[in-house]
Coordinates of N, CA and C and ligand atoms in Angstrom, one line a residue:
M1 N 46.3 -19.5 -192.0 CA 45.6 -18.2 -192.1 C 46.0 -17.5 -193.3
Q2 N 45.2 -17.3 -194.3 CA 45.8 -16.3 -195.5 C 46.1 -15.1 -195.2
Q3 N 46.9 -14.6 -195.8 CA 47.7 -13.4 -195.1 C 47.7 -11.9 -196.0
S4 N 46.3 -12.0 -197.0 CA 46.4 -10.8 -197.7 C 45.1 -10.3 -197.6
M5 N 44.1 -11.0 -197.3 CA 42.4 -10.6 -197.1 C 42.4 -9.8 -195.4
K6 N 41.8 -9.2 -195.4 CA 41.4 -8.7 -194.3 C 40.6 -9.7 -193.6
L7 N 40.8 -9.7 -192.1 CA 40.0 -10.8 -191.0 C 39.2 -10.0 -190.2
V8 N 38.0 -10.3 -190.2 CA 37.1 -9.6 -189.4 C 36.4 -11.0 -188.4
A9 N 37.0 -10.8 -187.2 CA 36.4 -11.8 -186.2 C 35.6 -11.3 -185.0
G10 N 34.6 -12.1 -184.8 CA 33.7 -11.9 -183.7 C 34.1 -12.6 -182.6
N11 N 34.4 -11.9 -181.3 CA 34.7 -12.3 -180.2 C 33.3 -12.3 -179.1
W12 N 32.6 -13.6 -179.0 CA 31.3 -13.5 -178.3 C 31.5 -13.4 -176.7
K13 N 32.4 -13.5 -176.4 CA 33.1 -13.6 -174.8 C 31.9 -14.4 -174.1
M14 N 31.4 -14.1 -173.1 CA 30.6 -15.3 -172.2 C 29.2 -14.9 -172.6
N15 N 28.8 -14.9 -174.0 CA 27.3 -14.5 -174.5 C 27.1 -16.1 -175.5
G16 N 26.0 -16.2 -175.4 CA 25.4 -17.2 -176.3 C 25.3 -18.7 -175.6
V17 N 24.0 -19.1 -176.0 CA 23.6 -20.4 -176.2 C 23.1 -21.0 -177.2
A18 N 22.4 -22.2 -177.1 CA 22.1 -22.9 -178.3 C 21.2 -22.0 -179.5
A19 N 20.4 -21.2 -178.6 CA 19.5 -20.2 -179.3 C 20.0 -19.1 -180.3
A20 N 21.3 -18.9 -179.9 CA 22.0 -17.9 -180.7 C 22.9 -18.5 -182.0
L21 N 22.9 -19.7 -182.1 CA 22.9 -20.4 -183.5 C 22.3 -20.0 -184.5
A22 N 21.1 -19.4 -184.4 CA 20.4 -18.9 -185.2 C 21.2 -17.7 -186.1
E23 N 21.7 -17.0 -185.2 CA 22.6 -15.8 -185.6 C 23.8 -16.3 -186.8
V24 N 24.4 -17.5 -186.8 CA 25.2 -18.2 -187.4 C 24.5 -18.6 -188.8
E25 N 23.5 -19.2 -188.6 CA 22.6 -19.5 -189.9 C 22.4 -18.2 -190.7
A26 N 21.8 -17.1 -190.0 CA 21.6 -15.9 -190.6 C 22.8 -15.4 -191.4
L27 N 23.8 -15.3 -190.8 CA 25.1 -14.9 -191.1 C 25.6 -15.5 -192.4
R28 N 25.4 -16.9 -192.1 CA 25.9 -18.0 -193.4 C 25.0 -17.7 -194.5
A29 N 23.7 -17.5 -194.4 CA 22.9 -17.1 -195.5 C 23.1 -15.9 -196.1
A30 N 23.6 -15.0 -195.4 CA 23.7 -13.7 -195.9 C 25.0 -13.5 -196.9
L31 N 26.1 -14.5 -196.2 CA 27.5 -14.6 -197.2 C 27.1 -15.5 -198.1
A32 N 26.3 -16.5 -198.5 CA 26.1 -17.3 -199.3 C 25.3 -16.3 -200.6
E33 N 24.5 -15.5 -200.0 CA 23.8 -14.7 -201.2 C 24.9 -13.6 -201.9
A34 N 25.6 -13.1 -200.9 CA 26.8 -12.0 -201.5 C 27.9 -12.1 -200.5
P35 N 29.0 -12.9 -201.4 CA 30.1 -13.2 -200.1 C 30.8 -12.1 -199.9
A36 N 31.5 -12.3 -198.8 CA 32.1 -11.3 -198.4 C 33.6 -11.2 -198.9
S37 N 34.3 -9.9 -198.8 CA 35.3 -9.8 -199.5 C 36.3 -9.6 -198.5
C38 N 36.2 -10.2 -197.1 CA 37.0 -10.5 -196.3 C 36.9 -11.6 -195.8
R39 N 37.9 -12.4 -194.8 CA 37.9 -13.5 -193.9 C 36.9 -13.3 -192.8
V40 N 35.9 -14.1 -192.4 CA 35.0 -13.9 -191.4 C 35.2 -14.9 -190.4
A41 N 35.4 -14.7 -189.1 CA 35.4 -15.7 -188.1 C 34.7 -15.3 -186.8
L42 N 34.1 -16.4 -186.1 CA 33.6 -16.3 -185.0 C 34.0 -17.0 -183.7
C43 N 34.3 -16.5 -182.8 CA 34.7 -17.2 -181.6 C 33.7 -17.0 -180.7
P44 N 33.0 -18.4 -180.3 CA 32.1 -18.2 -179.3 C 32.6 -19.0 -178.0
P45 N 31.6 -18.9 -177.0 CA 32.1 -19.7 -175.9 C 32.3 -21.2 -176.1
A46 N 33.2 -21.8 -175.2 CA 33.7 -23.0 -175.7 C 32.7 -23.9 -175.9
T47 N 31.8 -23.9 -175.0 CA 30.4 -24.6 -175.2 C 29.6 -24.8 -176.4
L48 N 29.8 -23.6 -177.4 CA 29.3 -23.5 -178.7 C 30.4 -23.8 -180.0
I49 N 31.5 -24.2 -179.6 CA 32.4 -24.3 -180.7 C 31.9 -25.6 -181.5
E50 N 31.8 -26.8 -181.1 CA 31.3 -27.8 -181.8 C 30.0 -27.6 -182.7
R51 N 29.2 -27.1 -182.1 CA 27.9 -26.9 -182.9 C 28.0 -25.8 -183.7
M52 N 28.7 -24.7 -183.2 CA 28.9 -23.5 -184.4 C 29.8 -24.1 -185.5
A53 N 30.7 -24.9 -185.3 CA 31.6 -25.4 -186.4 C 30.6 -26.2 -187.3
R54 N 29.8 -26.9 -186.7 CA 29.1 -27.7 -187.6 C 27.8 -26.9 -188.4
A55 N 27.5 -25.7 -187.7 CA 26.3 -25.0 -188.3 C 27.2 -24.2 -189.5
A56 N 28.5 -23.9 -189.4 CA 29.4 -23.0 -190.4 C 29.9 -24.0 -191.3
S57 N 29.8 -25.2 -191.0 CA 30.6 -26.0 -192.1 C 30.2 -26.0 -193.7
G58 N 31.3 -25.7 -194.4 CA 30.9 -25.7 -195.9 C 30.8 -24.4 -195.8
S59 N 30.6 -23.4 -195.1 CA 30.6 -21.9 -195.3 C 32.1 -21.2 -195.2
P60 N 32.3 -19.9 -195.6 CA 33.5 -19.3 -195.2 C 33.8 -19.1 -193.8
I61 N 32.6 -19.3 -192.9 CA 33.1 -18.7 -191.6 C 33.9 -19.6 -190.8
E62 N 35.0 -19.0 -190.3 CA 35.8 -19.7 -189.6 C 35.5 -19.6 -188.0
I63 N 35.9 -20.6 -187.3 CA 35.4 -20.6 -186.0 C 36.8 -20.7 -185.1
G64 N 36.6 -20.0 -183.8 CA 37.6 -19.9 -183.0 C 37.4 -20.1 -181.5
G65 N 38.3 -20.1 -180.6 CA 38.1 -20.4 -179.4 C 38.6 -18.9 -178.8
Q66 N 38.4 -18.8 -177.3 CA 38.7 -17.3 -176.9 C 40.0 -17.4 -175.7
D67 N 40.5 -18.3 -175.6 CA 41.8 -18.8 -174.8 C 42.0 -20.0 -174.8
C68 N 43.2 -20.4 -174.3 CA 43.6 -22.1 -174.0 C 44.7 -21.8 -173.2
R69 N 44.8 -23.1 -172.4 CA 45.7 -23.3 -171.6 C 47.3 -23.5 -172.4
A70 N 48.4 -23.1 -171.7 CA 49.7 -23.3 -172.4 C 50.0 -25.0 -172.2
E71 N 49.5 -25.6 -171.0 CA 49.9 -27.1 -171.1 C 49.0 -28.0 -172.0
T72 N 49.5 -29.1 -172.4 CA 48.7 -29.6 -173.3 C 47.7 -30.6 -172.6
H73 N 47.9 -30.7 -171.5 CA 46.7 -31.9 -170.7 C 47.3 -31.5 -169.0
G74 N 46.3 -32.3 -168.2 CA 46.8 -32.3 -166.7 C 45.5 -31.9 -165.8
A75 N 46.2 -31.7 -164.6 CA 45.1 -31.4 -163.5 C 44.8 -29.9 -163.4
F76 N 44.2 -29.3 -164.5 CA 43.8 -28.0 -164.6 C 42.2 -27.5 -164.5
T77 N 41.6 -27.8 -163.6 CA 40.3 -28.1 -163.6 C 39.7 -26.6 -164.1
G78 N 38.7 -26.9 -164.9 CA 38.1 -25.9 -165.7 C 38.6 -25.3 -166.9
D79 N 40.0 -25.6 -167.4 CA 40.7 -25.1 -168.5 C 40.6 -26.1 -169.7
L80 N 40.9 -25.3 -170.7 CA 41.0 -26.2 -172.0 C 42.2 -26.0 -172.7
S81 N 42.6 -27.3 -173.4 CA 43.9 -26.9 -174.0 C 43.8 -26.5 -175.4
A82 N 44.7 -26.1 -176.4 CA 44.7 -25.6 -177.6 C 44.2 -27.2 -178.1
S83 N 44.5 -28.1 -177.9 CA 44.3 -29.6 -178.7 C 42.9 -29.3 -178.6
M84 N 42.2 -29.3 -177.2 CA 40.8 -29.5 -177.4 C 39.8 -28.6 -178.0
L85 N 40.4 -27.6 -178.1 CA 39.6 -26.5 -179.1 C 39.8 -27.1 -180.4
K86 N 40.8 -27.2 -181.1 CA 40.9 -27.8 -182.4 C 40.1 -28.9 -182.7
D87 N 40.3 -29.7 -181.8 CA 39.2 -30.9 -181.6 C 37.6 -30.7 -181.7
A88 N 37.5 -29.5 -181.3 CA 35.7 -29.2 -181.2 C 35.7 -28.5 -182.6
G89 N 36.7 -28.2 -183.1 CA 36.2 -27.5 -184.7 C 37.0 -26.2 -184.7
A90 N 37.6 -25.7 -183.9 CA 38.4 -24.3 -184.0 C 39.5 -24.3 -184.9
G91 N 39.6 -23.3 -185.4 CA 41.1 -23.0 -186.1 C 41.8 -22.2 -185.7
L92 N 41.2 -20.9 -184.9 CA 42.1 -19.9 -184.6 C 41.7 -19.8 -183.0
V93 N 42.5 -19.1 -182.5 CA 42.4 -18.8 -180.7 C 42.7 -17.3 -180.7
I94 N 41.7 -16.7 -179.8 CA 42.1 -15.3 -179.1 C 43.1 -15.6 -177.9
L95 N 44.0 -14.8 -178.0 CA 44.9 -15.0 -176.8 C 45.6 -13.7 -176.3
G96 N 45.5 -13.6 -175.0 CA 46.1 -12.3 -174.1 C 45.0 -11.0 -174.3
H97 N 43.7 -11.3 -174.3 CA 42.6 -10.5 -174.4 C 42.8 -9.3 -173.4
S98 N 42.5 -8.2 -173.0 CA 42.7 -7.6 -172.0 C 41.9 -8.1 -170.9
E99 N 40.5 -8.7 -171.3 CA 39.7 -9.0 -169.9 C 40.4 -10.4 -169.6
R100 N 41.5 -11.0 -169.9 CA 42.1 -12.1 -169.3 C 43.3 -11.3 -168.8
R101 N 44.2 -10.8 -169.7 CA 45.4 -9.9 -168.9 C 44.9 -9.1 -167.8
Q102 N 43.8 -8.4 -167.5 CA 43.5 -7.8 -166.4 C 42.7 -8.7 -165.3
G103 N 41.7 -9.5 -165.8 CA 41.0 -10.0 -164.8 C 41.9 -11.4 -164.1
Y104 N 42.8 -11.9 -164.9 CA 43.6 -13.2 -164.5 C 45.2 -12.9 -164.5
G105 N 45.4 -11.8 -164.5 CA 46.7 -11.5 -164.2 C 47.8 -12.2 -165.3
E106 N 47.3 -12.4 -166.7 CA 48.0 -13.0 -167.6 C 49.2 -12.3 -168.1
S107 N 50.3 -12.7 -168.1 CA 51.4 -11.9 -168.4 C 51.9 -12.0 -169.7
D108 N 52.7 -11.1 -170.3 CA 53.3 -11.2 -171.8 C 53.8 -12.8 -172.0
A109 N 54.6 -13.2 -171.0 CA 55.3 -14.5 -171.2 C 54.2 -15.7 -171.3
L110 N 53.1 -15.5 -170.3 CA 52.0 -16.5 -170.4 C 51.4 -16.5 -172.1
V111 N 51.1 -15.3 -172.3 CA 50.4 -15.2 -173.5 C 51.5 -15.9 -174.5
A112 N 52.6 -15.7 -174.5 CA 53.6 -16.3 -175.7 C 53.6 -17.7 -175.5
A113 N 53.7 -18.3 -174.1 CA 53.4 -19.5 -174.3 C 52.1 -20.3 -174.5
K114 N 51.2 -19.5 -174.4 CA 49.9 -20.0 -175.1 C 49.8 -20.0 -176.5
A115 N 50.4 -18.9 -177.0 CA 50.7 -18.7 -178.6 C 51.3 -19.9 -179.2
A116 N 52.4 -20.2 -178.4 CA 53.4 -21.3 -178.8 C 52.3 -22.6 -178.8
A117 N 51.6 -22.9 -177.7 CA 50.9 -24.0 -177.7 C 50.0 -24.2 -178.9
A118 N 49.2 -23.1 -179.0 CA 48.3 -22.8 -180.1 C 48.8 -23.5 -181.4
L119 N 49.9 -22.7 -181.8 CA 50.9 -23.2 -183.0 C 51.2 -24.9 -183.0
D120 N 51.1 -25.5 -181.9 CA 51.9 -26.8 -181.9 C 50.4 -27.7 -182.1
A121 N 49.0 -27.1 -181.6 CA 47.8 -27.7 -181.9 C 47.4 -27.4 -183.0
G122 N 47.8 -26.7 -184.1 CA 47.5 -26.3 -185.4 C 46.4 -25.1 -185.4
L123 N 46.3 -24.3 -184.2 CA 45.5 -23.3 -184.2 C 46.2 -21.9 -184.7
A124 N 45.6 -21.0 -185.2 CA 46.4 -19.8 -185.6 C 45.9 -19.0 -184.3
P125 N 47.0 -18.2 -183.6 CA 46.4 -17.4 -182.6 C 46.4 -15.7 -183.2
I126 N 45.5 -15.4 -182.3 CA 45.1 -13.8 -182.7 C 45.8 -13.4 -181.3
V127 N 46.8 -12.5 -181.3 CA 47.5 -12.3 -180.0 C 46.9 -10.7 -179.8
C128 N 46.4 -10.4 -178.5 CA 45.9 -9.0 -178.3 C 46.7 -8.1 -177.7
V129 N 47.1 -7.0 -177.9 CA 47.6 -6.1 -176.8 C 46.8 -4.8 -176.9
G130 N 47.4 -3.9 -176.1 CA 46.3 -2.3 -176.3 C 46.7 -1.8 -174.7
E131 N 46.9 -0.7 -174.7 CA 47.0 0.3 -173.5 C 46.0 0.8 -172.7
T132 N 46.2 0.7 -171.4 CA 44.9 1.3 -170.8 C 44.9 2.7 -170.8
L133 N 43.6 3.4 -170.3 CA 43.4 4.8 -170.6 C 44.6 5.5 -169.8
E134 N 44.9 5.5 -168.7 CA 46.0 6.0 -168.1 C 47.3 5.9 -168.7
Q135 N 47.8 4.8 -169.3 CA 48.9 4.9 -170.0 C 48.9 5.7 -171.5
R136 N 47.5 5.8 -172.2 CA 47.5 6.5 -173.1 C 47.8 7.8 -172.7
E137 N 46.8 8.3 -171.5 CA 47.2 9.8 -171.3 C 48.2 10.1 -170.8
A138 N 49.3 9.3 -170.3 CA 50.5 9.5 -169.9 C 51.6 9.4 -171.2
G139 N 50.8 9.4 -172.2 CA 51.8 9.4 -173.6 C 52.4 8.0 -173.9
R140 N 51.9 6.8 -173.3 CA 52.9 5.8 -173.3 C 52.2 4.8 -174.1
A141 N 51.0 5.1 -175.0 CA 50.5 4.0 -175.6 C 51.5 3.1 -176.6
V142 N 52.3 3.8 -177.5 CA 53.3 3.3 -178.3 C 54.1 2.3 -177.8
E143 N 54.7 2.8 -176.7 CA 55.8 2.3 -175.9 C 54.9 0.9 -175.4
I144 N 54.1 1.1 -174.7 CA 53.3 -0.2 -174.0 C 53.0 -1.2 -175.1
V145 N 52.4 -0.9 -176.1 CA 51.9 -1.8 -177.1 C 53.2 -2.6 -177.7
R146 N 54.2 -1.8 -178.0 CA 55.4 -2.2 -178.4 C 55.9 -3.4 -177.6
S147 N 56.0 -3.2 -176.3 CA 56.6 -4.1 -175.2 C 55.9 -5.2 -175.3
Q148 N 54.4 -4.9 -175.4 CA 53.7 -6.1 -175.3 C 54.0 -7.3 -176.6
V149 N 54.0 -6.5 -177.8 CA 54.0 -7.1 -179.0 C 55.4 -8.0 -179.0
M150 N 56.7 -7.1 -178.2 CA 57.9 -8.0 -178.2 C 57.9 -9.1 -177.1
A151 N 57.1 -8.9 -176.2 CA 57.2 -10.3 -175.3 C 56.3 -11.1 -175.3
S152 N 55.2 -10.9 -176.2 CA 53.8 -11.8 -176.2 C 54.0 -12.5 -177.4
L153 N 54.9 -12.4 -178.6 CA 55.0 -13.3 -179.5 C 56.1 -14.1 -179.6
P154 N 55.6 -15.2 -179.6 CA 57.0 -16.4 -179.5 C 57.5 -16.3 -180.9
L155 N 59.0 -16.9 -180.9 CA 59.5 -16.8 -182.0 C 59.1 -17.8 -182.9
A156 N 58.4 -18.8 -182.5 CA 57.9 -19.9 -183.0 C 56.8 -19.3 -184.2
L157 N 56.5 -18.2 -183.7 CA 55.5 -17.6 -184.9 C 55.7 -17.4 -186.4
T158 N 57.5 -17.4 -186.3 CA 57.9 -16.9 -187.5 C 57.4 -17.8 -188.7
G159 N 57.0 -17.4 -189.9 CA 56.3 -17.9 -190.9 C 55.1 -18.8 -190.6
R160 N 54.4 -18.4 -189.6 CA 53.2 -19.5 -189.3 C 52.0 -18.6 -189.4
D161 N 50.8 -19.0 -189.6 CA 49.6 -18.0 -189.5 C 49.4 -17.3 -188.3
F162 N 49.3 -16.5 -188.2 CA 48.6 -15.5 -186.7 C 48.0 -14.3 -187.3
A163 N 47.7 -13.6 -186.2 CA 47.4 -12.2 -186.5 C 47.6 -11.4 -185.1
V164 N 47.6 -10.2 -185.1 CA 48.0 -9.4 -183.7 C 46.7 -8.6 -183.8
A165 N 46.3 -8.3 -182.7 CA 45.1 -7.4 -182.5 C 45.2 -6.2 -181.7
Y166 N 45.2 -5.0 -182.0 CA 45.5 -3.9 -181.1 C 44.2 -3.3 -180.7
E167 N 43.8 -3.7 -179.3 CA 43.0 -3.3 -178.6 C 43.0 -2.2 -177.6
P168 N 43.0 -1.1 -177.7 CA 43.1 -0.2 -176.3 C 42.1 -0.6 -175.5
V169 N 42.4 -0.9 -174.4 CA 41.7 -1.3 -173.2 C 40.3 -0.4 -172.9
W170 N 40.7 1.0 -173.2 CA 39.5 2.0 -172.8 C 38.6 1.9 -173.9
A171 N 38.8 1.2 -175.1 CA 38.0 1.3 -176.2 C 37.1 0.1 -176.2
I172 N 37.4 -0.7 -175.4 CA 36.4 -2.0 -175.4 C 35.2 -1.8 -174.6
G173 N 34.0 -2.2 -175.4 CA 32.8 -2.0 -174.9 C 32.3 -0.8 -174.3
T174 N 33.1 0.4 -174.7 CA 32.6 1.7 -174.2 C 32.2 2.6 -175.2
G175 N 32.1 2.2 -176.4 CA 31.5 3.0 -177.5 C 32.7 4.2 -177.8
L176 N 33.7 4.2 -177.0 CA 35.1 5.0 -177.4 C 36.0 4.5 -178.6
T177 N 36.6 5.3 -179.4 CA 37.4 4.6 -180.2 C 38.6 5.8 -180.2
P178 N 39.7 5.4 -180.5 CA 40.8 6.2 -181.0 C 40.7 7.1 -182.1
T179 N 41.3 8.1 -182.3 CA 41.0 8.8 -183.9 C 41.6 7.8 -184.7
L180 N 41.3 8.2 -186.1 CA 42.0 7.1 -187.2 C 43.4 7.3 -187.0
E181 N 43.9 8.5 -187.0 CA 45.5 8.9 -186.8 C 46.2 8.1 -185.6
Q182 N 45.6 7.9 -184.3 CA 45.9 7.4 -183.5 C 46.2 6.0 -183.8
I183 N 45.0 5.2 -184.3 CA 44.9 4.0 -184.7 C 46.2 3.6 -185.8
E184 N 46.1 4.6 -186.6 CA 47.5 4.3 -187.5 C 49.0 4.3 -187.1
E185 N 49.1 5.0 -185.8 CA 50.2 5.3 -185.6 C 50.7 4.0 -184.7
V186 N 49.6 3.7 -184.1 CA 49.9 2.4 -183.3 C 50.1 1.2 -183.9
H187 N 49.3 1.1 -185.0 CA 49.3 -0.1 -186.0 C 50.7 0.2 -186.6
R188 N 51.3 1.0 -187.0 CA 52.6 1.0 -187.6 C 53.9 0.9 -186.5
A189 N 53.5 1.1 -185.5 CA 54.5 0.6 -184.2 C 54.3 -0.8 -184.0
V190 N 53.2 -1.3 -184.1 CA 52.9 -2.9 -184.0 C 53.7 -3.4 -185.4
R191 N 53.4 -3.1 -186.4 CA 54.0 -3.6 -187.5 C 55.8 -3.7 -187.2
S192 N 56.2 -2.4 -187.1 CA 57.7 -2.4 -186.7 C 58.2 -3.4 -185.6
A193 N 57.5 -3.5 -184.6 CA 57.8 -4.3 -183.6 C 57.7 -6.0 -183.9
M194 N 56.9 -6.1 -184.7 CA 56.8 -7.6 -185.3 C 57.8 -8.0 -186.1
I195 N 58.1 -7.0 -186.9 CA 59.3 -7.1 -188.2 C 60.7 -7.3 -187.3
E196 N 60.7 -6.5 -186.2 CA 61.5 -6.4 -185.2 C 62.2 -8.0 -184.6
R197 N 60.7 -8.4 -184.2 CA 60.9 -9.5 -183.3 C 61.3 -10.7 -184.3
L198 N 60.3 -10.9 -185.5 CA 59.9 -12.1 -186.2 C 60.6 -11.9 -187.7
G199 N 61.0 -10.7 -188.0 CA 61.9 -10.8 -189.3 C 60.7 -9.9 -190.5
L200 N 61.3 -9.9 -191.7 CA 60.3 -9.2 -192.7 C 59.4 -10.2 -193.2
G201 N 59.4 -11.5 -192.7 CA 58.5 -12.7 -193.1 C 57.0 -12.3 -192.5
I202 N 56.8 -11.4 -191.7 CA 55.4 -11.0 -190.9 C 54.8 -10.1 -191.9
S203 N 55.5 -9.4 -192.8 CA 55.0 -8.0 -193.4 C 53.6 -8.1 -193.8
A204 N 53.2 -9.1 -194.2 CA 51.5 -9.0 -194.4 C 50.7 -9.7 -193.6
T205 N 51.0 -10.2 -192.3 CA 50.3 -11.0 -191.3 C 49.3 -9.9 -191.0
P206 N 48.3 -10.0 -190.9 CA 47.0 -8.8 -190.4 C 47.2 -8.2 -188.8
I207 N 47.1 -7.1 -188.8 CA 47.1 -6.6 -187.5 C 45.6 -5.8 -187.5
L208 N 44.8 -6.6 -186.6 CA 43.5 -6.2 -186.6 C 43.2 -5.1 -185.5
Y209 N 42.1 -4.2 -185.7 CA 42.0 -3.0 -184.8 C 40.7 -3.7 -183.9
G210 N 40.7 -3.4 -182.5 CA 39.5 -4.0 -182.0 C 39.1 -3.1 -180.9
G211 N 37.9 -2.7 -180.6 CA 37.5 -1.7 -179.6 C 36.5 -0.8 -180.0
S212 N 35.1 -1.3 -179.9 CA 33.6 -0.5 -180.0 C 33.7 -0.2 -181.8
V213 N 34.2 -1.3 -182.5 CA 33.8 -1.2 -183.7 C 32.5 -1.7 -184.2
K214 N 31.9 -0.8 -184.7 CA 30.4 -0.8 -185.2 C 30.2 -0.5 -186.5
P215 N 28.8 -1.1 -187.0 CA 28.5 -0.9 -188.6 C 28.9 0.8 -189.0
D216 N 28.9 1.5 -188.0 CA 28.9 2.9 -188.4 C 30.2 3.2 -188.7
N217 N 31.2 3.0 -188.0 CA 32.6 3.3 -188.2 C 33.4 2.2 -188.9
A218 N 32.9 1.3 -188.8 CA 33.9 0.1 -189.6 C 34.5 0.4 -190.9
R219 N 34.1 1.1 -191.7 CA 34.5 1.4 -193.1 C 35.5 2.2 -193.1
D220 N 35.5 3.4 -191.9 CA 36.5 4.3 -191.9 C 37.9 3.4 -191.2
I221 N 37.4 2.7 -190.3 CA 38.7 2.0 -189.4 C 39.3 1.0 -190.4
L222 N 38.3 0.1 -190.9 CA 39.2 -0.5 -191.9 C 40.0 -0.3 -193.1
A223 N 39.8 1.1 -193.5 CA 40.6 1.8 -194.8 C 41.7 2.4 -194.2
V224 N 42.1 2.3 -192.7 CA 43.3 2.9 -192.3 C 44.6 2.1 -192.6
P225 N 45.6 2.8 -193.0 CA 46.7 1.9 -193.4 C 47.2 1.0 -192.1
E226 N 47.6 -0.2 -192.4 CA 48.2 -1.0 -191.7 C 47.1 -1.8 -190.7
V227 N 45.5 -1.2 -191.2 CA 44.7 -1.9 -190.4 C 44.2 -3.1 -191.2
G228 N 44.3 -4.5 -190.7 CA 44.3 -5.6 -191.7 C 42.9 -6.5 -191.2
G229 N 42.2 -5.8 -190.5 CA 40.9 -6.3 -190.1 C 40.5 -5.8 -188.7
A230 N 39.2 -6.4 -188.1 CA 38.8 -6.1 -186.7 C 38.5 -7.2 -186.0
L231 N 38.4 -6.8 -184.7 CA 38.3 -7.7 -183.5 C 37.1 -7.2 -182.8
V232 N 35.8 -7.9 -183.1 CA 34.7 -7.1 -182.7 C 34.1 -7.8 -181.7
G233 N 33.6 -7.4 -180.6 CA 32.9 -7.9 -179.3 C 31.6 -7.7 -179.6
G234 N 30.9 -6.5 -178.8 CA 29.5 -6.5 -178.9 C 28.7 -6.6 -180.2
A235 N 29.1 -6.0 -181.2 CA 28.5 -6.1 -182.4 C 28.8 -7.1 -183.2
S236 N 29.3 -8.2 -182.8 CA 29.4 -9.4 -183.5 C 28.3 -10.4 -183.3
L237 N 27.5 -10.0 -182.2 CA 26.5 -11.1 -181.6 C 25.4 -11.2 -182.3
K238 N 24.9 -10.1 -183.0 CA 23.7 -10.2 -184.0 C 24.4 -10.1 -185.6
A239 N 23.8 -11.2 -186.4 CA 24.3 -11.0 -187.6 C 24.0 -10.0 -188.4
A240 N 23.2 -9.2 -188.2 CA 22.8 -7.8 -189.1 C 24.1 -6.9 -188.6
D241 N 24.1 -6.8 -187.3 CA 25.4 -5.6 -187.1 C 26.8 -6.3 -187.7
F242 N 26.9 -7.6 -187.3 CA 28.4 -8.1 -187.7 C 28.5 -8.1 -189.2
L243 N 27.5 -8.2 -190.0 CA 27.3 -8.1 -191.5 C 27.6 -6.6 -191.8
G244 N 27.3 -5.7 -190.9 CA 27.5 -4.3 -191.4 C 28.9 -4.1 -191.3
I245 N 29.3 -4.5 -190.5 CA 31.1 -4.7 -190.3 C 31.8 -5.3 -191.4
I246 N 31.2 -6.4 -191.6 CA 32.3 -7.3 -192.7 C 31.8 -6.4 -194.0
R247 N 30.6 -5.9 -194.2 CA 30.6 -5.1 -195.5 C 31.5 -3.8 -195.6
G248 N 32.0 -3.5 -194.6 CA 32.8 -2.3 -194.7 C 34.3 -2.6 -195.1
A249 N 34.6 -4.0 -194.9 CA 36.0 -4.4 -195.3 C 36.4 -4.6 -196.5
Ligands
PEP301 C1 36.6 -7.3 -177.7 O1 36.2 -7.7 -176.5 O2 37.4 -7.8 -178.5 C2 36.0 -6.0 -178.3 C3 36.6 -5.3 -179.2 O3 34.9 -5.5 -177.7 P1 33.8 -4.4 -178.3 O4 33.6 -4.5 -179.7 O5 32.4 -4.8 -177.6 O6 34.3 -2.9 -177.7

């Protein structure tokens, strides 16, 4: 993962079958005509990784998974290892998304183990952190996010390619976003926790913002100090919307 360009990554979640590859073709064509000034990644459901990697081959679009198991192989029905994602054509993997932390009870320690496994398999992890609405209203956003960063980033990340995504849980899929000042405050706290945990070598590792990023707010959010890109859910499903965000970077 290069460390100076912004990274705009799309998280398709459990959306998309073969017909949706037309969106990748459209994105690819648009980026060929007018190259992006940021890195662009799409993280489709696992069933589409290989086909999407083929559709994006030779283009600047990077492909990622949405989760992986910490173990390398074994009796884990329905799960995927990091090396399976890599083998299918992924170069990145989202880990610790709040939908997994909340829906599957994933702990910081498990996220850290997954991140270490991803590195071992040659994937660049995008480690997600973020506070709930209750935690923000209690004035604990910075404290919560800081502790998630400290406990979810394995020391093995030192000197390696990865990103952190700050995604307030209450902003995901809701149309709500923090103010630009709130985003800056948390991103600065994330940066200082990353440095405390992994040293100054991570000073250029991107910290993405995620949560209701749309074409009409992307430019402002991406201009906030310490915002090194965006993790985009709903607005990454259609090439036109995703491009509107990419053009804001
Ligand atoms: C996400 O799920 O990571 C996300 C940011 O979703 P949305 O952009 O739809 O809020």
